Coordinates of N, CA and C in Angstrom, one line a residue:
M1 N 31.9 53.3 -37.6 CA 32.0 53.5 -36.6 C 31.6 55.4 -36.7
T2 N 30.7 55.6 -36.0 CA 30.3 56.8 -35.8 C 30.5 57.3 -34.3
G3 N 30.3 58.4 -34.1 CA 30.3 59.4 -32.5 C 31.2 59.2 -31.4
T4 N 30.7 59.4 -30.9 CA 31.6 59.5 -29.3 C 30.9 58.6 -28.6
V5 N 31.7 58.3 -27.5 CA 31.3 57.5 -26.5 C 32.4 58.1 -25.4
D6 N 31.5 57.8 -24.4 CA 31.9 58.2 -22.4 C 32.8 57.9 -22.6
L7 N 33.4 56.6 -22.3 CA 34.7 55.8 -22.4 C 34.6 54.8 -23.6
A8 N 36.4 54.8 -23.8 CA 37.3 53.8 -24.3 C 38.3 53.1 -23.9
C9 N 38.3 52.0 -24.0 CA 39.2 51.0 -22.6 C 39.9 50.5 -23.6
F10 N 41.6 50.6 -23.8 CA 42.3 49.5 -24.7 C 43.4 48.7 -23.2
S11 N 43.4 47.5 -24.1 CA 43.2 46.2 -23.0 C 43.9 45.2 -24.1
Y12 N 44.8 44.4 -23.2 CA 44.5 42.9 -24.1 C 42.8 42.5 -23.5
L13 N 42.8 41.1 -24.5 CA 41.6 40.5 -24.1 C 41.7 39.1 -24.4
A14 N 41.4 38.4 -22.9 CA 41.5 36.8 -22.6 C 40.4 36.1 -22.1
S15 N 39.9 34.9 -21.8 CA 39.0 34.1 -21.1 C 39.8 34.4 -19.6
A16 N 39.4 33.9 -18.6 CA 39.7 33.5 -17.4 C 39.1 32.4 -16.7
R17 N 40.5 31.3 -16.4 CA 39.7 30.4 -15.4 C 40.2 30.0 -13.9
I18 N 39.4 30.0 -13.2 CA 40.1 30.5 -11.5 C 40.0 29.1 -11.1
L19 N 40.7 28.4 -10.6 CA 40.5 27.1 -9.7 C 40.6 26.8 -8.1
S20 N 40.0 26.9 -7.5 CA 40.2 26.6 -5.9 C 40.6 25.2 -6.0
V21 N 42.2 25.2 -5.2 CA 42.2 24.1 -4.6 C 42.4 24.2 -3.0
D22 N 42.5 23.3 -1.7 CA 42.8 23.2 -0.3 C 44.1 24.4 -0.1
R23 N 45.2 23.2 -1.2 CA 46.6 23.5 -0.9 C 47.3 23.4 -2.1
Y24 N 48.1 24.3 -2.6 CA 49.3 23.4 -3.4 C 49.9 22.4 -3.5
P25 N 49.7 21.4 -4.4 CA 50.6 20.1 -4.2 C 52.1 20.7 -4.7
V26 N 53.0 19.6 -3.8 CA 55.0 19.4 -4.0 C 54.9 19.0 -5.1
A27 N 55.8 19.6 -5.7 CA 56.2 18.9 -6.9 C 56.3 17.3 -7.7
D28 N 55.6 17.1 -8.2 CA 55.8 15.9 -9.2 C 54.6 15.3 -8.5
T29 N 53.2 16.1 -7.9 CA 51.7 15.5 -7.2 C 50.6 16.3 -7.7
G30 N 49.1 16.3 -7.0 CA 48.6 16.6 -7.6 C 47.9 17.4 -6.7
A31 N 46.7 18.1 -7.0 CA 45.5 18.8 -5.7 C 44.4 18.4 -6.8
E32 N 43.4 18.0 -5.5 CA 42.0 18.0 -6.3 C 41.7 19.4 -6.0
V33 N 40.6 20.0 -7.4 CA 40.5 21.1 -7.4 C 38.4 21.1 -6.8
H34 N 38.3 22.3 -6.3 CA 37.1 22.4 -5.1 C 36.2 23.1 -5.7
G35 N 36.8 24.1 -6.8 CA 35.6 25.0 -7.4 C 36.8 25.4 -8.9
V36 N 35.5 26.2 -10.0 CA 35.7 26.4 -11.0 C 35.0 27.8 -11.3
I37 N 35.6 28.7 -11.8 CA 34.7 30.0 -12.2 C 35.4 30.3 -13.5
H38 N 34.8 30.2 -14.4 CA 34.9 31.2 -16.1 C 35.0 32.4 -15.5
S39 N 35.6 33.6 -16.1 CA 35.4 34.8 -16.2 C 36.2 35.5 -17.6
L40 N 36.3 36.7 -17.0 CA 36.9 37.5 -18.4 C 38.8 38.1 -17.7
A41 N 39.4 38.5 -18.4 CA 40.5 38.5 -17.8 C 40.9 39.9 -18.5
A42 N 42.0 40.7 -18.1 CA 42.3 42.1 -18.5 C 41.2 43.0 -17.9
D43 N 41.8 44.1 -17.5 CA 41.2 44.7 -16.6 C 40.4 45.8 -18.0
G44 N 41.0 46.4 -18.8 CA 40.0 47.3 -20.0 C 38.6 45.9 -20.2
P45 N 38.4 45.1 -20.7 CA 37.3 44.1 -20.8 C 36.8 44.5 -19.5
I46 N 37.1 44.7 -18.4 CA 35.9 43.9 -17.2 C 35.9 45.6 -16.8
T47 N 36.7 46.9 -17.5 CA 36.3 48.3 -16.7 C 34.6 48.5 -18.3
A48 N 35.4 47.9 -19.1 CA 34.2 48.7 -20.2 C 32.8 48.1 -19.9
L49 N 32.8 46.7 -19.3 CA 31.5 45.9 -18.9 C 30.5 46.4 -17.8
T50 N 31.5 46.9 -16.7 CA 31.3 48.0 -15.9 C 30.7 49.1 -16.1
A51 N 31.3 50.0 -16.9 CA 31.1 51.1 -16.7 C 29.5 51.1 -17.8
A52 N 29.7 50.0 -19.0 CA 27.9 49.9 -19.7 C 27.3 49.7 -18.8
D53 N 27.8 49.0 -17.4 CA 26.4 48.5 -16.9 C 25.9 49.8 -16.0
L54 N 26.8 50.5 -15.4 CA 26.6 52.0 -14.9 C 25.8 53.2 -16.2
G55 N 25.6 52.8 -17.2 CA 25.0 53.6 -18.2 C 25.8 54.1 -18.7
L56 N 27.4 54.0 -19.5 CA 27.9 54.8 -20.4 C 28.2 54.4 -21.5
T57 N 28.1 54.5 -22.2 CA 28.6 54.4 -23.9 C 29.6 54.0 -23.8
C58 N 30.1 52.7 -23.9 CA 31.7 52.7 -23.8 C 32.0 52.0 -25.7
A59 N 33.4 51.9 -25.4 CA 34.0 51.1 -26.5 C 35.2 50.5 -26.0
L60 N 35.6 49.3 -27.1 CA 37.2 48.5 -26.6 C 37.2 48.5 -27.3
V61 N 39.1 48.8 -27.5 CA 39.9 48.3 -28.4 C 41.1 47.3 -27.6
A62 N 40.4 45.9 -28.3 CA 41.5 44.9 -27.8 C 42.0 44.1 -29.3
N63 N 42.8 43.1 -28.7 CA 43.6 41.8 -29.5 C 42.1 40.9 -30.1
P64 N 41.7 40.4 -31.2 CA 41.1 39.3 -32.0 C 40.9 38.7 -30.7
V65 N 40.3 37.7 -30.5 CA 40.2 36.3 -29.8 C 39.8 35.0 -31.0
G66 N 39.7 33.8 -30.6 CA 40.1 33.2 -31.8 C 38.2 33.2 -31.9
T67 N 37.7 31.6 -33.0 CA 36.1 31.5 -33.3 C 35.9 30.2 -32.5
D68 N 36.6 30.2 -31.2 CA 36.1 28.4 -30.6 C 34.9 29.8 -29.4
P69 N 34.3 28.1 -29.1 CA 33.4 29.0 -28.5 C 33.6 29.7 -27.1
T70 N 34.3 29.9 -26.3 CA 35.3 31.0 -25.7 C 34.9 32.5 -26.5
G71 N 35.7 32.1 -27.6 CA 35.6 33.6 -28.2 C 34.5 34.4 -28.6
T72 N 33.7 33.3 -29.0 CA 32.2 33.6 -29.3 C 32.2 34.2 -28.1
L73 N 31.8 33.8 -27.4 CA 30.8 34.0 -25.5 C 31.7 35.1 -25.7
L74 N 32.5 35.5 -25.6 CA 33.5 36.7 -25.6 C 32.8 38.3 -25.9
L75 N 32.9 37.7 -27.2 CA 32.1 38.8 -28.4 C 30.4 38.6 -27.8
E76 N 29.8 38.0 -27.7 CA 28.5 37.9 -27.6 C 28.7 38.7 -26.4
Q77 N 29.1 38.7 -25.1 CA 29.0 39.7 -24.2 C 29.4 41.2 -24.1
F78 N 30.6 41.5 -25.0 CA 30.0 42.8 -25.2 C 29.0 43.3 -26.0
E79 N 28.7 42.8 -27.7 CA 27.4 42.7 -28.3 C 26.8 43.1 -27.1
N80 N 26.4 41.8 -26.3 CA 24.9 42.4 -25.2 C 24.4 43.3 -24.4
A81 N 26.1 43.8 -23.9 CA 26.2 45.3 -23.2 C 26.5 46.3 -23.8
A82 N 26.4 46.3 -25.2 CA 26.4 47.7 -26.1 C 27.5 48.2 -26.4
I83 N 28.6 47.3 -26.2 CA 29.8 47.9 -25.9 C 30.4 47.9 -27.8
R84 N 30.3 48.9 -27.9 CA 31.7 49.4 -29.5 C 33.2 49.1 -29.8
H85 N 32.8 48.2 -30.5 CA 34.1 47.1 -30.8 C 34.3 47.3 -32.2
R86 N 36.2 46.9 -32.7 CA 36.2 46.2 -34.1 C 36.6 44.9 -34.1
L87 N 36.2 43.9 -32.6 CA 37.1 43.0 -32.6 C 36.6 42.0 -33.6
T88 N 36.8 40.5 -33.6 CA 37.2 39.9 -35.2 C 37.3 38.7 -34.1
G89 N 36.7 37.7 -34.5 CA 37.1 36.1 -34.1 C 38.0 35.4 -35.0
R90 N 39.0 35.3 -35.4 CA 40.1 34.4 -36.2 C 39.9 32.9 -36.0
A91 N 40.3 32.2 -36.8 CA 40.0 31.0 -37.1 C 41.6 30.3 -37.3
D92 N 42.5 31.0 -37.1 CA 43.8 31.2 -37.1 C 45.0 30.7 -36.0
R93 N 43.9 31.3 -34.8 CA 44.5 31.2 -33.1 C 43.6 30.8 -32.2
P94 N 44.0 30.6 -31.5 CA 43.0 30.6 -30.3 C 42.8 31.6 -29.4
T95 N 41.4 31.7 -28.3 CA 41.2 32.7 -27.7 C 42.5 33.2 -26.2
P96 N 42.6 33.8 -26.3 CA 44.1 34.0 -24.8 C 42.9 33.5 -23.9
E97 N 44.0 32.4 -23.4 CA 43.7 32.1 -21.7 C 44.5 32.9 -20.7
I98 N 44.0 32.9 -19.3 CA 44.5 32.9 -18.2 C 43.7 31.7 -17.3
T99 N 45.1 31.3 -16.9 CA 44.5 30.3 -15.5 C 44.9 30.7 -14.4
V100 N 44.3 30.6 -13.0 CA 44.6 31.6 -12.1 C 44.4 29.9 -11.5
I101 N 45.2 29.8 -10.7 CA 45.1 29.0 -9.3 C 45.3 29.4 -7.8
T102 N 43.5 29.4 -6.7 CA 43.9 30.1 -5.7 C 43.6 28.7 -4.5
D103 N 44.2 29.0 -3.4 CA 44.0 28.0 -2.8 C 43.7 28.8 -1.1
R104 N 43.2 28.4 -0.3 CA 42.5 28.6 1.5 C 43.4 29.6 1.8
H105 N 44.5 29.8 1.5 CA 45.8 30.4 2.3 C 45.7 31.9 1.4
G106 N 45.4 32.0 0.6 CA 45.3 33.7 -0.5 C 46.3 33.3 -1.3
T107 N 47.4 32.2 -1.8 CA 48.0 32.0 -2.0 C 47.1 32.6 -3.9
R108 N 48.0 32.8 -5.1 CA 47.1 33.0 -6.3 C 48.8 32.8 -7.5
T109 N 48.5 32.1 -8.2 CA 49.3 31.8 -8.7 C 48.5 31.9 -10.5
W110 N 49.2 32.4 -11.8 CA 48.3 32.9 -12.4 C 49.0 32.3 -13.6
L111 N 48.9 31.4 -14.8 CA 49.4 31.2 -16.0 C 48.7 31.3 -17.1
A112 N 49.4 32.4 -18.1 CA 49.2 32.6 -19.7 C 49.3 32.4 -20.4
H113 N 48.2 31.8 -21.0 CA 48.3 31.3 -22.8 C 47.8 33.0 -23.6
L114 N 49.0 33.9 -23.7 CA 48.2 35.0 -24.7 C 49.2 35.1 -26.0
T115 N 49.1 33.8 -26.5 CA 49.9 34.3 -27.8 C 49.0 35.0 -28.7
H116 N 50.2 35.8 -29.8 CA 49.8 36.8 -30.5 C 48.7 37.7 -29.7
A117 N 48.5 37.9 -28.5 CA 47.5 39.4 -28.4 C 48.3 40.6 -28.0
V118 N 49.3 40.4 -27.7 CA 50.3 42.0 -27.9 C 50.7 41.8 -28.6
D119 N 51.0 41.1 -29.7 CA 51.4 41.5 -30.9 C 49.7 42.2 -31.7
D120 N 49.5 41.8 -31.6 CA 47.8 41.9 -32.5 C 47.7 43.7 -31.9
L121 N 47.6 43.8 -30.5 CA 47.7 45.4 -29.8 C 48.2 46.3 -30.5
L122 N 49.9 45.6 -31.3 CA 50.6 46.7 -31.8 C 49.5 46.9 -33.3
T123 N 49.1 46.0 -33.8 CA 48.5 46.7 -35.0 C 46.7 47.2 -34.7
A124 N 46.5 47.3 -33.5 CA 44.8 47.8 -33.2 C 44.3 49.0 -33.8
D125 N 43.2 49.0 -34.2 CA 42.6 50.1 -34.8 C 42.4 51.2 -33.3
L126 N 43.1 51.9 -33.4 CA 42.7 53.1 -31.9 C 41.9 54.1 -32.1
T127 N 41.3 54.2 -33.2 CA 39.8 55.2 -33.7 C 39.4 55.3 -32.3
W128 N 39.0 54.4 -31.8 CA 38.0 54.8 -30.3 C 38.3 55.3 -29.7
L129 N 39.7 55.7 -29.4 CA 40.4 56.1 -28.3 C 40.3 57.7 -28.9
T130 N 40.1 57.9 -30.3 CA 39.7 59.3 -30.3 C 38.7 59.8 -30.7
R131 N 37.8 58.7 -29.9 CA 36.4 59.5 -30.0 C 35.9 59.5 -28.6
A132 N 36.5 59.5 -27.3 CA 35.9 59.2 -26.3 C 36.4 60.0 -25.4
R133 N 35.2 60.4 -24.4 CA 35.9 61.6 -23.5 C 37.0 61.1 -22.2
A134 N 36.6 59.7 -22.8 CA 37.8 59.3 -21.2 C 38.4 57.9 -21.9
A135 N 39.6 57.8 -21.5 CA 40.4 56.8 -21.7 C 41.1 55.7 -20.7
Y136 N 40.2 54.7 -20.7 CA 41.0 53.5 -20.3 C 42.3 52.8 -20.5
I137 N 43.2 53.1 -20.3 CA 44.2 52.3 -21.0 C 45.5 51.3 -19.9
D138 N 45.1 50.1 -20.7 CA 45.5 48.9 -19.3 C 47.1 48.7 -19.6
C139 N 47.7 48.6 -18.9 CA 49.1 48.9 -18.5 C 49.5 47.7 -18.0

């Protein structure tokens, strides 16, 4: 880890799955899903990708992901964007995930599976934050 970066982002990291329904079902019934979008969750990783796309050198400090296909894709996304990080894939846990359900009225509900993500942030290597001209800290 050498040099400085324009922006270092600190945040949890998770994948996101956005499901679109016409309307929410009443309890103990269901609803047909009309659309599924796979995305990235948490403002820090999104900010790092956006800033890198604008030409800034960026780093990301976040929780590890799983070695599952979702975690592998997230790590590849950061590598392809030249975002500096020390993220790893861990076989002992799944990649954190958030599922968001939206309806045509604009109602939005999220269900978070962030097991270990918060605890892992407590032990994250913060060195990139000391080597950045600016920092984005997702609270």
